[in-house]
Coordinates of C-alpha atoms in Angstrom, one line a residue:
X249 CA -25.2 15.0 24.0
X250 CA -28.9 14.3 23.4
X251 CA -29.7 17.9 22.7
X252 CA -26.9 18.8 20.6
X253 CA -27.4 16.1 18.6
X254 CA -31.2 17.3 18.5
X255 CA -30.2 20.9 17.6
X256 CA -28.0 19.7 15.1
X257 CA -31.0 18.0 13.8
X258 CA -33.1 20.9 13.5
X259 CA -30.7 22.9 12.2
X260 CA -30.1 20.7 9.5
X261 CA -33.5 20.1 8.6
X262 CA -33.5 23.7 7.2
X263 CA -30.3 23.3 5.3
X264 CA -31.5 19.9 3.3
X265 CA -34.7 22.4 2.4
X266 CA -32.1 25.0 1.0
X267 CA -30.1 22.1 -0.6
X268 CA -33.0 20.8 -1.8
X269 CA -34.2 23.8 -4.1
X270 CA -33.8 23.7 -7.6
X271 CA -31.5 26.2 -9.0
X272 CA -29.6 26.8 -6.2
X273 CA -26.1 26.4 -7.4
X274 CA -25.2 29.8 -9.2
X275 CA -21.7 29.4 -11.9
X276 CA -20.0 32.5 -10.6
X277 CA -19.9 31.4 -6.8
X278 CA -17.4 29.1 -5.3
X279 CA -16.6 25.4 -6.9
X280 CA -16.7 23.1 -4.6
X281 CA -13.8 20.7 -6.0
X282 CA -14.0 17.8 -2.6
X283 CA -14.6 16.9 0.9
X284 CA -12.8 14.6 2.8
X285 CA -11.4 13.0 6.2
X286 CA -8.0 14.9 6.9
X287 CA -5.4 12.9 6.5
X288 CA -3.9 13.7 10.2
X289 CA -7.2 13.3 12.1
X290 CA -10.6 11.5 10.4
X291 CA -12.8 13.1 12.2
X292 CA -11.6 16.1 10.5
X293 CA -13.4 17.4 7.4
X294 CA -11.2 19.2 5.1
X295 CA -13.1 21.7 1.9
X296 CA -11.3 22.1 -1.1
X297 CA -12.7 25.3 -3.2
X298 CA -12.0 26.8 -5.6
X299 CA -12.9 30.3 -5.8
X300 CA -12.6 33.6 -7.2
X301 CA -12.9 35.9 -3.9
X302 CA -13.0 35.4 -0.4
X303 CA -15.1 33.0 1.0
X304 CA -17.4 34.2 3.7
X305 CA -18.9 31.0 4.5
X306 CA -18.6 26.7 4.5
X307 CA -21.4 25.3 5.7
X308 CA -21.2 21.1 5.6
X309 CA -24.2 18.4 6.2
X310 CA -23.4 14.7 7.3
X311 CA -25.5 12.0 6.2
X312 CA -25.1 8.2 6.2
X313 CA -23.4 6.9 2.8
X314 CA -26.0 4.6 1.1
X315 CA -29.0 6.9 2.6
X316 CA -31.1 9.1 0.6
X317 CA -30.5 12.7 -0.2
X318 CA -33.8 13.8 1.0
X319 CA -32.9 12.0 4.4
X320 CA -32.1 14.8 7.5
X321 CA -28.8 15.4 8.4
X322 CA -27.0 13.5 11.2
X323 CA -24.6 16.7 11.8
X324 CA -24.6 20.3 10.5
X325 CA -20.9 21.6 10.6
X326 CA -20.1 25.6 10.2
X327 CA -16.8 25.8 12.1
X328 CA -14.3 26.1 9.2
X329 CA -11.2 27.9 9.1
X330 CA -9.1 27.8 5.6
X331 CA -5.9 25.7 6.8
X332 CA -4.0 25.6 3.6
X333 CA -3.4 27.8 0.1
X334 CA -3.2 25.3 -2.9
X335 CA -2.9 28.3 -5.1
X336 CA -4.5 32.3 -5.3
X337 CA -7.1 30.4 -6.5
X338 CA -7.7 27.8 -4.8
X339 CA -7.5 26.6 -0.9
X340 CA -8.6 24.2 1.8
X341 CA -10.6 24.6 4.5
X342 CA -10.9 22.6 7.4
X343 CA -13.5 21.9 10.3
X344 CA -12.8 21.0 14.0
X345 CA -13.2 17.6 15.1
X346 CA -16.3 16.7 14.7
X347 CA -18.4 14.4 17.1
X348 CA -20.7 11.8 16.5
X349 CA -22.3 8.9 18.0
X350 CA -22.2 6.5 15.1
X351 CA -19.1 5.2 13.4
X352 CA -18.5 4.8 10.1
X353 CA -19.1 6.7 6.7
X354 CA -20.8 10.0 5.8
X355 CA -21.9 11.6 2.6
X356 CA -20.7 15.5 2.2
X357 CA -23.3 18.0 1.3
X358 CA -21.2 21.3 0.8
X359 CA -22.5 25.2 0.6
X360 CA -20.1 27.3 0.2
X361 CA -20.8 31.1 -0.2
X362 CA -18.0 34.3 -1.2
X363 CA -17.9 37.8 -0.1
X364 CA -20.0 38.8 -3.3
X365 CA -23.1 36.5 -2.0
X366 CA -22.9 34.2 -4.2
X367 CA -23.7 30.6 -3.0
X368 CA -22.9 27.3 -4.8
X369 CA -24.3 24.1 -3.0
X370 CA -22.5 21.0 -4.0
X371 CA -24.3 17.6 -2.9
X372 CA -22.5 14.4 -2.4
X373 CA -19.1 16.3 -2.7
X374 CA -17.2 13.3 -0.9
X375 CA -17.1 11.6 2.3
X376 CA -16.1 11.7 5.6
X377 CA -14.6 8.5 7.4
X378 CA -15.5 8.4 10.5
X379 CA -13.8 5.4 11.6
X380 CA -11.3 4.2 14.4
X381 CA -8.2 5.6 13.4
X382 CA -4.1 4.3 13.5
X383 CA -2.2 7.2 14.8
X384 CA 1.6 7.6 14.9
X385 CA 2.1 9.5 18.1
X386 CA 5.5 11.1 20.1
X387 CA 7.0 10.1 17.0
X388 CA 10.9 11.4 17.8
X389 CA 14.3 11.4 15.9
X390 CA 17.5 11.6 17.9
X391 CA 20.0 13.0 17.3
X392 CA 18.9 15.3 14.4
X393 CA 22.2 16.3 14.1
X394 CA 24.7 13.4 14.6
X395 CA 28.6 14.3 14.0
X396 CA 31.4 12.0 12.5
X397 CA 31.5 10.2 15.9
X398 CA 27.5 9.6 16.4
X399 CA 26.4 8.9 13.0
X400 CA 23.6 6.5 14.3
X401 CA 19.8 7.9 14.2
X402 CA 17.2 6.1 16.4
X403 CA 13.6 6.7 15.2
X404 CA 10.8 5.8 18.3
X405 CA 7.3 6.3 18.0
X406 CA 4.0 5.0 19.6
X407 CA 1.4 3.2 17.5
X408 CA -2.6 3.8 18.5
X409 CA -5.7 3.3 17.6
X410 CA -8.1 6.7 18.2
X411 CA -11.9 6.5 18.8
X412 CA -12.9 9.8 17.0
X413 CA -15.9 10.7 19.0
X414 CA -14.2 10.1 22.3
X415 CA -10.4 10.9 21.1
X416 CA -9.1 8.0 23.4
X417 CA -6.5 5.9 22.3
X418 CA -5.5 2.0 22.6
X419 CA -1.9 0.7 22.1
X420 CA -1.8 -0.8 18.6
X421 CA 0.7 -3.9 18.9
X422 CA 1.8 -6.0 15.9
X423 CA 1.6 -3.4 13.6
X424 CA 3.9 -3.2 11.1
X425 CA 6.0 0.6 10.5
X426 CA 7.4 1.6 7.7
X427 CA 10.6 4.0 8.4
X428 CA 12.5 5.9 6.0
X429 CA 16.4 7.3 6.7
X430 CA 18.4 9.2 4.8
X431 CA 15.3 10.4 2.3
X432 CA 15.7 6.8 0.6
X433 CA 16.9 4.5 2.8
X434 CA 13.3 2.3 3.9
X435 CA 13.7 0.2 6.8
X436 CA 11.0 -2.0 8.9
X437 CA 9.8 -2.5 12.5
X438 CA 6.8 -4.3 14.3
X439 CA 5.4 -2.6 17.3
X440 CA 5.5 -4.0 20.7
X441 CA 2.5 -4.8 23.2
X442 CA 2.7 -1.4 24.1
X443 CA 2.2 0.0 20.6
X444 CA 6.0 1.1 20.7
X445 CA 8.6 0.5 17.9
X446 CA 12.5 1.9 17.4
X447 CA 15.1 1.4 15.2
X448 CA 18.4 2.9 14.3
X449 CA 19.9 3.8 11.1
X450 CA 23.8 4.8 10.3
X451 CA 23.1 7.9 7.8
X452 CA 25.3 8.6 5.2
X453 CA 23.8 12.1 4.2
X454 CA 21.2 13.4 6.4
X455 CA 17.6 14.4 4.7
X456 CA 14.1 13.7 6.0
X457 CA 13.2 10.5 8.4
X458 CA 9.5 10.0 8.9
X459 CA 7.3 7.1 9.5
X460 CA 4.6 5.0 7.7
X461 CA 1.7 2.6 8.7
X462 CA -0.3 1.3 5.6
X463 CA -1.8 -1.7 7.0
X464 CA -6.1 -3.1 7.7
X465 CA -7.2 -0.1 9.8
X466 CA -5.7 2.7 6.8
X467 CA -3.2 4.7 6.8
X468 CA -0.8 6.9 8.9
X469 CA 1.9 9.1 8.6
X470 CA 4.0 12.0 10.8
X471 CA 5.7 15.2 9.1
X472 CA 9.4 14.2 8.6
X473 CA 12.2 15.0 10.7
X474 CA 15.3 16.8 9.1
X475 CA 18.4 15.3 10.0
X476 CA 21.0 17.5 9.6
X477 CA 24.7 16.1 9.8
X478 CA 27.5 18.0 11.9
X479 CA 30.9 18.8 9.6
X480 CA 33.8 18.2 11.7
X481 CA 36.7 20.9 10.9
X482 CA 39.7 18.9 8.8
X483 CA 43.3 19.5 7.9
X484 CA 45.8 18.3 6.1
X485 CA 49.1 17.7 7.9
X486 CA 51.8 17.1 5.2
X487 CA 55.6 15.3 5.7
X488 CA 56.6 17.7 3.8
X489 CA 55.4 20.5 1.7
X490 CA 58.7 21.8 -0.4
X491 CA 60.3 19.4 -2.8
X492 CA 63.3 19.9 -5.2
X493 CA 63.9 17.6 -7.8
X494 CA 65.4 16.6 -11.1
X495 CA 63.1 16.3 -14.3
X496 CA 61.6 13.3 -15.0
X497 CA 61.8 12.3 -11.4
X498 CA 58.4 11.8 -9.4
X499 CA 57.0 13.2 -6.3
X500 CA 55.4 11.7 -3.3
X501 CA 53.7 13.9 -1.3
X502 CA 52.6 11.7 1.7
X503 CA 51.1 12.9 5.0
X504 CA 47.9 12.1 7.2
X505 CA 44.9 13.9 7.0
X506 CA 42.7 14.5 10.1
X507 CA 39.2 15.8 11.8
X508 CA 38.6 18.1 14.8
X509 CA 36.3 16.2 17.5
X510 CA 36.2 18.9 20.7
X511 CA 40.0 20.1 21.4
X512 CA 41.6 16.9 19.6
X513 CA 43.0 16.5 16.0
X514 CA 42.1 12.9 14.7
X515 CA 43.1 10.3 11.7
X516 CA 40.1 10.4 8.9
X517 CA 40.1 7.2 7.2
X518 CA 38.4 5.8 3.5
X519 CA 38.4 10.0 1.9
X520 CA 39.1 9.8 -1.6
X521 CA 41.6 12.4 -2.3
X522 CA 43.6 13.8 -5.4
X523 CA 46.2 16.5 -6.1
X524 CA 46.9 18.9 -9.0
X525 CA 49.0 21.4 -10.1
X526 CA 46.9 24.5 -8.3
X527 CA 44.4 26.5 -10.4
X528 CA 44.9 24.5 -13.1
X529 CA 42.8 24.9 -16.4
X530 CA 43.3 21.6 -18.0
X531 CA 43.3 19.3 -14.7
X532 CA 44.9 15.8 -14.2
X533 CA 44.8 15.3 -10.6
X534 CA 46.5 11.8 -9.0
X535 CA 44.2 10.2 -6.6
X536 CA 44.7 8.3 -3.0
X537 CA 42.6 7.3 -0.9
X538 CA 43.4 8.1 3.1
X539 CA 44.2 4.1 4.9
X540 CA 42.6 3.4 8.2
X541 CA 45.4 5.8 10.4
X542 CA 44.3 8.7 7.8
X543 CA 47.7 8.5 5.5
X544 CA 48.0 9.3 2.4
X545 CA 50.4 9.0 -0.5
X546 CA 50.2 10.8 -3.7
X547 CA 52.5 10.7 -6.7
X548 CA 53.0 13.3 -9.5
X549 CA 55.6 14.0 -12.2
X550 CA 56.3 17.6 -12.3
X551 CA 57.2 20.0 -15.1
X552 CA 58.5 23.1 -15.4
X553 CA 61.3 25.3 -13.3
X554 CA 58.5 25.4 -10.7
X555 CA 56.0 23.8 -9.4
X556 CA 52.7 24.6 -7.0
X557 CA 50.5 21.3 -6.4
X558 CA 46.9 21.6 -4.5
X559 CA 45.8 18.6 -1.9
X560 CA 42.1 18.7 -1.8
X561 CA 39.1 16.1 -1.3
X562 CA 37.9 14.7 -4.3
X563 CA 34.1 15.9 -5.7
X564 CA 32.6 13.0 -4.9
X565 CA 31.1 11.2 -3.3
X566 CA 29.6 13.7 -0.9
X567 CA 30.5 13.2 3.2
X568 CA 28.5 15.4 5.3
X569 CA 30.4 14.8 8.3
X570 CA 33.3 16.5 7.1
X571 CA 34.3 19.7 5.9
X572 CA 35.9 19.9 2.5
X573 CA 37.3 22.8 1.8
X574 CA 40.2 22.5 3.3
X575 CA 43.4 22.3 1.0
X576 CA 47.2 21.8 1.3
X577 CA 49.8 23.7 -1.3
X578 CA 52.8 21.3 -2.0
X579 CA 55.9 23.3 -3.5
X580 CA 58.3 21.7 -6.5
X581 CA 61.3 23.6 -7.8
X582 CA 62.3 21.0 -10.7
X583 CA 66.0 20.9 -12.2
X584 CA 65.9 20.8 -15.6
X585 CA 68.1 18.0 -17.1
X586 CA 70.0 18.4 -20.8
X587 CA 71.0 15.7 -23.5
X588 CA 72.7 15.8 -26.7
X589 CA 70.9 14.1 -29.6
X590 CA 71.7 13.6 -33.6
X591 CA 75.6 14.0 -32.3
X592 CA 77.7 13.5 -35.3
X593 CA 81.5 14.3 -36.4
X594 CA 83.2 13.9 -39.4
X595 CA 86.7 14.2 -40.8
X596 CA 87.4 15.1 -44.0
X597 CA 90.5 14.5 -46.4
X598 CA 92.1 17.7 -45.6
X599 CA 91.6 17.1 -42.1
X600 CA 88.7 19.5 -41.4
X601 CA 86.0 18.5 -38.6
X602 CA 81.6 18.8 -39.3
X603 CA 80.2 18.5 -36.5
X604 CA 76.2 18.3 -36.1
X605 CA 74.2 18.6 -32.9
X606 CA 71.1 19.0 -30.8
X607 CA 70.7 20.0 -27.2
X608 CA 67.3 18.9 -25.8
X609 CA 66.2 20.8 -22.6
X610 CA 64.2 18.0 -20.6
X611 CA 61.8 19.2 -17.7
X612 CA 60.7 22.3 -19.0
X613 CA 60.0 24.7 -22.0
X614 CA 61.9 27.5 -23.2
X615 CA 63.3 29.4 -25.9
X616 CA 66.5 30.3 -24.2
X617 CA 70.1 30.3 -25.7
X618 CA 73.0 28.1 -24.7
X619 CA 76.2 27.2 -25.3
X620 CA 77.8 23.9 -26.6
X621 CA 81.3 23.7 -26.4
X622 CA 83.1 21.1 -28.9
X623 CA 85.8 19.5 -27.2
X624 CA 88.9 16.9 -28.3
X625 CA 91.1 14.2 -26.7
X626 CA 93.3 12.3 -28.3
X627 CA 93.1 9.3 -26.0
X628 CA 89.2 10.2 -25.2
X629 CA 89.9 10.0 -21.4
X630 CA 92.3 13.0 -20.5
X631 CA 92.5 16.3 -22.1
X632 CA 89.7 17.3 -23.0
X633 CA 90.3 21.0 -24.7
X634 CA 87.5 23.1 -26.2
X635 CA 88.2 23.7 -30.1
X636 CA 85.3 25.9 -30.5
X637 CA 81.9 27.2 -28.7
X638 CA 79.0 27.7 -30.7
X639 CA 75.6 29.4 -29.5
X640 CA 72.4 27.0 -29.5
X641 CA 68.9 27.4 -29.0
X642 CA 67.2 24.5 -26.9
X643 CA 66.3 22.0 -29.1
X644 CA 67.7 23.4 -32.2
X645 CA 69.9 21.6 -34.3
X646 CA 73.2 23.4 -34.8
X647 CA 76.7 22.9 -37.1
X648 CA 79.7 23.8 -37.2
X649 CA 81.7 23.1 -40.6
X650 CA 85.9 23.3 -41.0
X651 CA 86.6 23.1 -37.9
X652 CA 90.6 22.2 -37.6
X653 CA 90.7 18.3 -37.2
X654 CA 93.5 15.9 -36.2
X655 CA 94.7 12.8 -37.6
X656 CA 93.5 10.9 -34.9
X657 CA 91.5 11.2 -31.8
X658 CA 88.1 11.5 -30.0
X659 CA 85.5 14.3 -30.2
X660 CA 82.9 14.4 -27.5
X661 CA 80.1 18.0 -27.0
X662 CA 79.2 20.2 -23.5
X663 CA 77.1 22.2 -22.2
X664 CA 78.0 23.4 -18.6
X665 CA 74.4 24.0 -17.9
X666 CA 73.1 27.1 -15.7
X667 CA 72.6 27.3 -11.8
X668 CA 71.0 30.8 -12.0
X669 CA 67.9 28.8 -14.6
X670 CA 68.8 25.8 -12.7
X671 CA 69.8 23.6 -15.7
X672 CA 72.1 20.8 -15.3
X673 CA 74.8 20.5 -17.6
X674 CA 75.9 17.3 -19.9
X675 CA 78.0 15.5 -22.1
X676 CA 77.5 13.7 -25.4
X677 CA 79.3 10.2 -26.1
X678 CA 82.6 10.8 -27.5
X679 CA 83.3 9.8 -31.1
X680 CA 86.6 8.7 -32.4
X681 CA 87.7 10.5 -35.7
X682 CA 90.6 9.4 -37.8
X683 CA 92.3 8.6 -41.3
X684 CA 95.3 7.3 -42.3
X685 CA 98.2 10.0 -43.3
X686 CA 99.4 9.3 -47.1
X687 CA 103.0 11.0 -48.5
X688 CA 104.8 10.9 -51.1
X689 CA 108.2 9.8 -50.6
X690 CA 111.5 10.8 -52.5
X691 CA 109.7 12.7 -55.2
X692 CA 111.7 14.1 -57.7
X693 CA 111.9 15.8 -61.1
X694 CA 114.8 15.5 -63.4
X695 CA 117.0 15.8 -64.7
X696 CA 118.3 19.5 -63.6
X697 CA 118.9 21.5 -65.3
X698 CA 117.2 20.2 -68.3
X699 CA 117.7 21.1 -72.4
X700 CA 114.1 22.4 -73.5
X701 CA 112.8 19.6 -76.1
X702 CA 114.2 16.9 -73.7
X703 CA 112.6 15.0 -71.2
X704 CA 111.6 15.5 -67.6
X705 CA 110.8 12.6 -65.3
X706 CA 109.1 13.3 -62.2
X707 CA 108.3 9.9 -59.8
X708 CA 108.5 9.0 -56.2
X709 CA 106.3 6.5 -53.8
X710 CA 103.0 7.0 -52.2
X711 CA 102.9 5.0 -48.8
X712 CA 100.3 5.4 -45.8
X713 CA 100.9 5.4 -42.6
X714 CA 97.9 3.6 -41.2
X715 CA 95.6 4.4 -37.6
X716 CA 97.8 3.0 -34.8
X717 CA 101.0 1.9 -37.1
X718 CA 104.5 3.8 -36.7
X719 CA 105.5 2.5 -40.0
X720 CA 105.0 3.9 -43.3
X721 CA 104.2 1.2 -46.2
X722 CA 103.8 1.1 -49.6
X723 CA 100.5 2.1 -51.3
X724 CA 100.3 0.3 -54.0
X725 CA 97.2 0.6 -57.3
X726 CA 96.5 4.1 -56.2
X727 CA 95.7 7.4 -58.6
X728 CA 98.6 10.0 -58.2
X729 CA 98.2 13.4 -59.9
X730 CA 101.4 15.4 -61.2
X731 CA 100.5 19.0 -61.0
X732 CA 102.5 21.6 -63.1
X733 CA 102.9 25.7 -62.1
X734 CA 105.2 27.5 -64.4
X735 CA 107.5 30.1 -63.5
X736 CA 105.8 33.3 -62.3
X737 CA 102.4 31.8 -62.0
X738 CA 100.3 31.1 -59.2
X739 CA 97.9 28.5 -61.0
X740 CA 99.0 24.2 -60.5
X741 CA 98.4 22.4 -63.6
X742 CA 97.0 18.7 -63.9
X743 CA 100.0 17.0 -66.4
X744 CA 98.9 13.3 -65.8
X745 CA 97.3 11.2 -63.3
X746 CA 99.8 7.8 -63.1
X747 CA 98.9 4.6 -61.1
X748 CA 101.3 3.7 -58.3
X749 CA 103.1 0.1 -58.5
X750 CA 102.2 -2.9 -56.1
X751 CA 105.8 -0.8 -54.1
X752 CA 104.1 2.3 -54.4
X753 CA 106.3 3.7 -56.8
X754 CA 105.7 5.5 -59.9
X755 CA 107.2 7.4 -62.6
X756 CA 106.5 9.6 -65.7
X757 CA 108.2 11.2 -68.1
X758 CA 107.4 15.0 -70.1
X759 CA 108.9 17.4 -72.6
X760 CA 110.7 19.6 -71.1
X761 CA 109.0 23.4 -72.4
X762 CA 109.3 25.8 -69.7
X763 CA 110.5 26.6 -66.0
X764 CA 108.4 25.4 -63.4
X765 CA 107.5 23.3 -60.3
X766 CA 106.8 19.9 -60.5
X767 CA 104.9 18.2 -57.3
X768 CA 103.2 14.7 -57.2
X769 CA 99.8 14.1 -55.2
X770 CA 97.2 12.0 -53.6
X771 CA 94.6 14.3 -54.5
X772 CA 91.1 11.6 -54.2
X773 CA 91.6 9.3 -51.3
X774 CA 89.0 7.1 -49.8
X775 CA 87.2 7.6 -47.0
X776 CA 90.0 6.0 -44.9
X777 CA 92.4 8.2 -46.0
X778 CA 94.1 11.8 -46.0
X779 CA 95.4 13.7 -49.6
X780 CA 99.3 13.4 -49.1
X781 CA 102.4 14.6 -51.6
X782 CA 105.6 15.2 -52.1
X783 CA 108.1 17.4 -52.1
X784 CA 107.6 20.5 -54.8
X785 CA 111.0 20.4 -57.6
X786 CA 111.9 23.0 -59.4
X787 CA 113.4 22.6 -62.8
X788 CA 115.1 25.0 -64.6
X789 CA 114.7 24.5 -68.6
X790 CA 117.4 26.1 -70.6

């Protein structure tokens, strides 16, 4: 060791001479940027250049820090290989361990020359600490790829202490490691006598583990480990996977969702889930989240005639243990339901029906015709007869004007719906519809025959027969019109209008001009009411 030491001596003495001439350092040759102890091993003296060709040569002197620049070099170090490319530009080159028989701190001289000869020397270009260093060593991660079933990772290592110019190592006990899970997840241990430390971490996603020390003897890392989590194979095994229902009423699609672990199928718990209707564009999906036997229960009202839902893990959050692609269809044939809305029926005083109407399709969309039949009872229990069927559009509002009415009597709307579109039928509440009936009893003109010039008397009695009564009764202060067609014409005439007695009865007299037909009538009755007369008279005029 004495010689080298003394060879390195000489040697060096002729580099300091070179370092020591003015004008050395030429602009177009290398830069030397800084010199260092590697991070992974002090004794280790890393170069970083940055140059414009190749560089041909390193050449490094060692000298104690605090000493003068004009004193000779401890060490003279040419041995460098370029470890590392920071750029095309720019690299790092480092030197074998280097040996010396004095601890502690050295000042960097660097020369660095490049394939065109040119030569920069850079004095005091950093330091090298050559010190007793902490060392992580047989630093280990198990399992690097844990599966749903072994999702704990156990991180060991060794902490030492390394002489550089000897490379021996002494257990470092007490020391305090920093380890880091999952990328982010920062944990702390304290080594044993022996040096040793472990500890375990559940992971959640996998990523880089590596170790730390940063205590009084410096700093020391190891590359990281990348743990890579195993996805178990999953499936969804569904109760049932084919519904038919009516509209507005909701499905549950329940079943249990599992993973593969070797040849068995088994219950995943805690995985948010949702379902949709299958390649949907504007999505609502229901979500569930799987209990601790892996079930599930999710609930969706469908629409339209049919139906095709997805099961499918939700986005997030991310599970690397499991594969999440998998995907169940659910089918739903829906049957559309029908109602009748803005129903209405009115009877007018000559006994002629309106009837108004809507038929709302409910479960699904569509344009399609139907057809509404109107239908009457006269006790609104028993037969039912259709008076008329009228063609409807969903959702349209339809009418239907003079349609023969009765007196009395209920009036209800149906649609029979369609099993080929898969439409259920319906029926509207039924409406009652009636007036009272209104004659004109033992009307008469006279006298006949009668002497033109003299007077014809026409009279009778209005009476009503009211909703429910058998017996006619007087209707007494009511407007009757006597109404006039001569012989050979078509055309009634209005004579009078005469106000019938608290009996109902009435009378008025004319002049007798021409032949003709006399007839009195309830022409404007209330809404309560029917027009009624009497019997039509002809008198002869002579």
């Amino acid at each position: 060791m004495r010689h080298i030491a003394r060879g390195l001596v000489t040697a060096s003495a002729v580099l300091v001479g070179t370092l020591a001439l003015p004008g050395t350092a030429h602009a177009a040759g290398p830069n030397v940027k800084d010199a260092y102890s590697d991070q992974a091993d002090w004794s280790v003296l890393d170069v970083r250049l940055n140059y414009s060709g190749d560089i041909t040569k390193v050449t490094a002197t060692l000298r104690p820090v605090g000493g003068s620049e004009s004193d000779a070099p401890v060490a003279t170090i040419t041995d460098f290989t370029k470890k590392y490319y920071v750029s095309s530009w720019e690299g790092i080159w480092a030197s074998q361990p280097i040996h010396l028989d004095t601890l502690g701190d050295y000042t960097v001289d660097v020369e660095a020359t490049d394939s065109a000869g040119e030569t920069t020397v850079q004095q005091n270009a950093g330091t090298l600490h050559y010190q007793k260093q902490p060392v992580i060593t047989g630093f280990a991660v198990t399992p690097t790829e844990p599966d749903i079933e072994h999702r704990t990772v156990t991180a060991t290592g060794d902490m030492v202490v390394r002489d550089p110019s000897t490379r021996e190592t002494v257990p470092l006990p007490g020391a305090t490691v920093g380890l880091t899970f999952d990328e982010n997840q920062d944990t702390t241990v304290v080594t044993d006598e022996a040096g040793h430390f472990a500890a375990s971490d559940e992971t959640t996603s996998g990523g880089w583990t590596f170790a730390q020390y940063n205590g009084d003897l410096g700093f020391a890392t190891v590359p990281w480990v990348d743990v890579r989590p195993q996805a178990a194979p999953t499936r969804f095994v569904l109760d049932k996977s084919s519904f038919h229902v009516t509209a507005g009423d909701k499905v549950d699609v329940t079943g249990t969702l599992q993973y593969q672990y070797g040849d068995e199928w088994k219950p995943l718990a805690g995985i948010p889930l949702e379902m949709d209707y299958k390649d949907c564009t504007t999505c609502n999906p229901v979500e569930a989240t799987t209990d601790a036997n892996g079930r599930f229960s999710l609930v969706k009202s469908p629409w339209g005639s049919k139906s095709v839902f997805e099961v499918a893990f939700q986005p997030y959050p991310y599970n690397p243990f499991v594969q999440r692609t998998t995907t169940a269809d659910v089918t739903v044939a829906v049957t559309a339901t029908t109602k009748f809305t803005g129903f209405t029926a009115s009877l007018d005083k000559y006994a002629q029906l309106t009837v108004n109407g809507t038929l709302d399709l409910i479960g699904r969309d569509t344009s399609d015709q139907a057809s509404v039949d109107i239908q009457y009872s006269a006790d609104g229990k028993t037969g039912w007869s259709t008076k008329k069927t009228v063609k409807t559009s969903f959702g349209s509002q339809f009418t239907v004007e003079k349609l023969p009415g009765y007196t009395d009597g209920y009036w209800r709307l149906h649609y029979g719906g369609s099993s080929t579109k898969d439409i259920k039928g319906t029926l509207s509440t039924a409406l009652r519809r009636n007036r009272a009936l209104t004659r004109v009893k033992d009307a008469n003109a006279s006298p006949e025959p009668v002497t033109k010039g003299h007077t014809i008397t026409v009279k009778g009695v209005l009476q009503e027969l009211k909703v429910g009564s058998t017996t006619w009764k007087a209707y007494g202060g009511k407007k009757v019109q006597i109404l006039f067609r001569p012989k050979g014409k078509t055309t009634w005439y209005l004579m009078a209008t005469v106000t019938t007695q608290t009996n109902g009865s009435f009378a008025k007299g004319f002049k007798a001009t021409q032949d003709g037909t006399w007839v009195p009538v309830f022409l404007y009755p209330d809404s309560k009411h029917f027009v009624g007369d009497g019997r039509e008279d002809y008198v002869d005029v002579r």
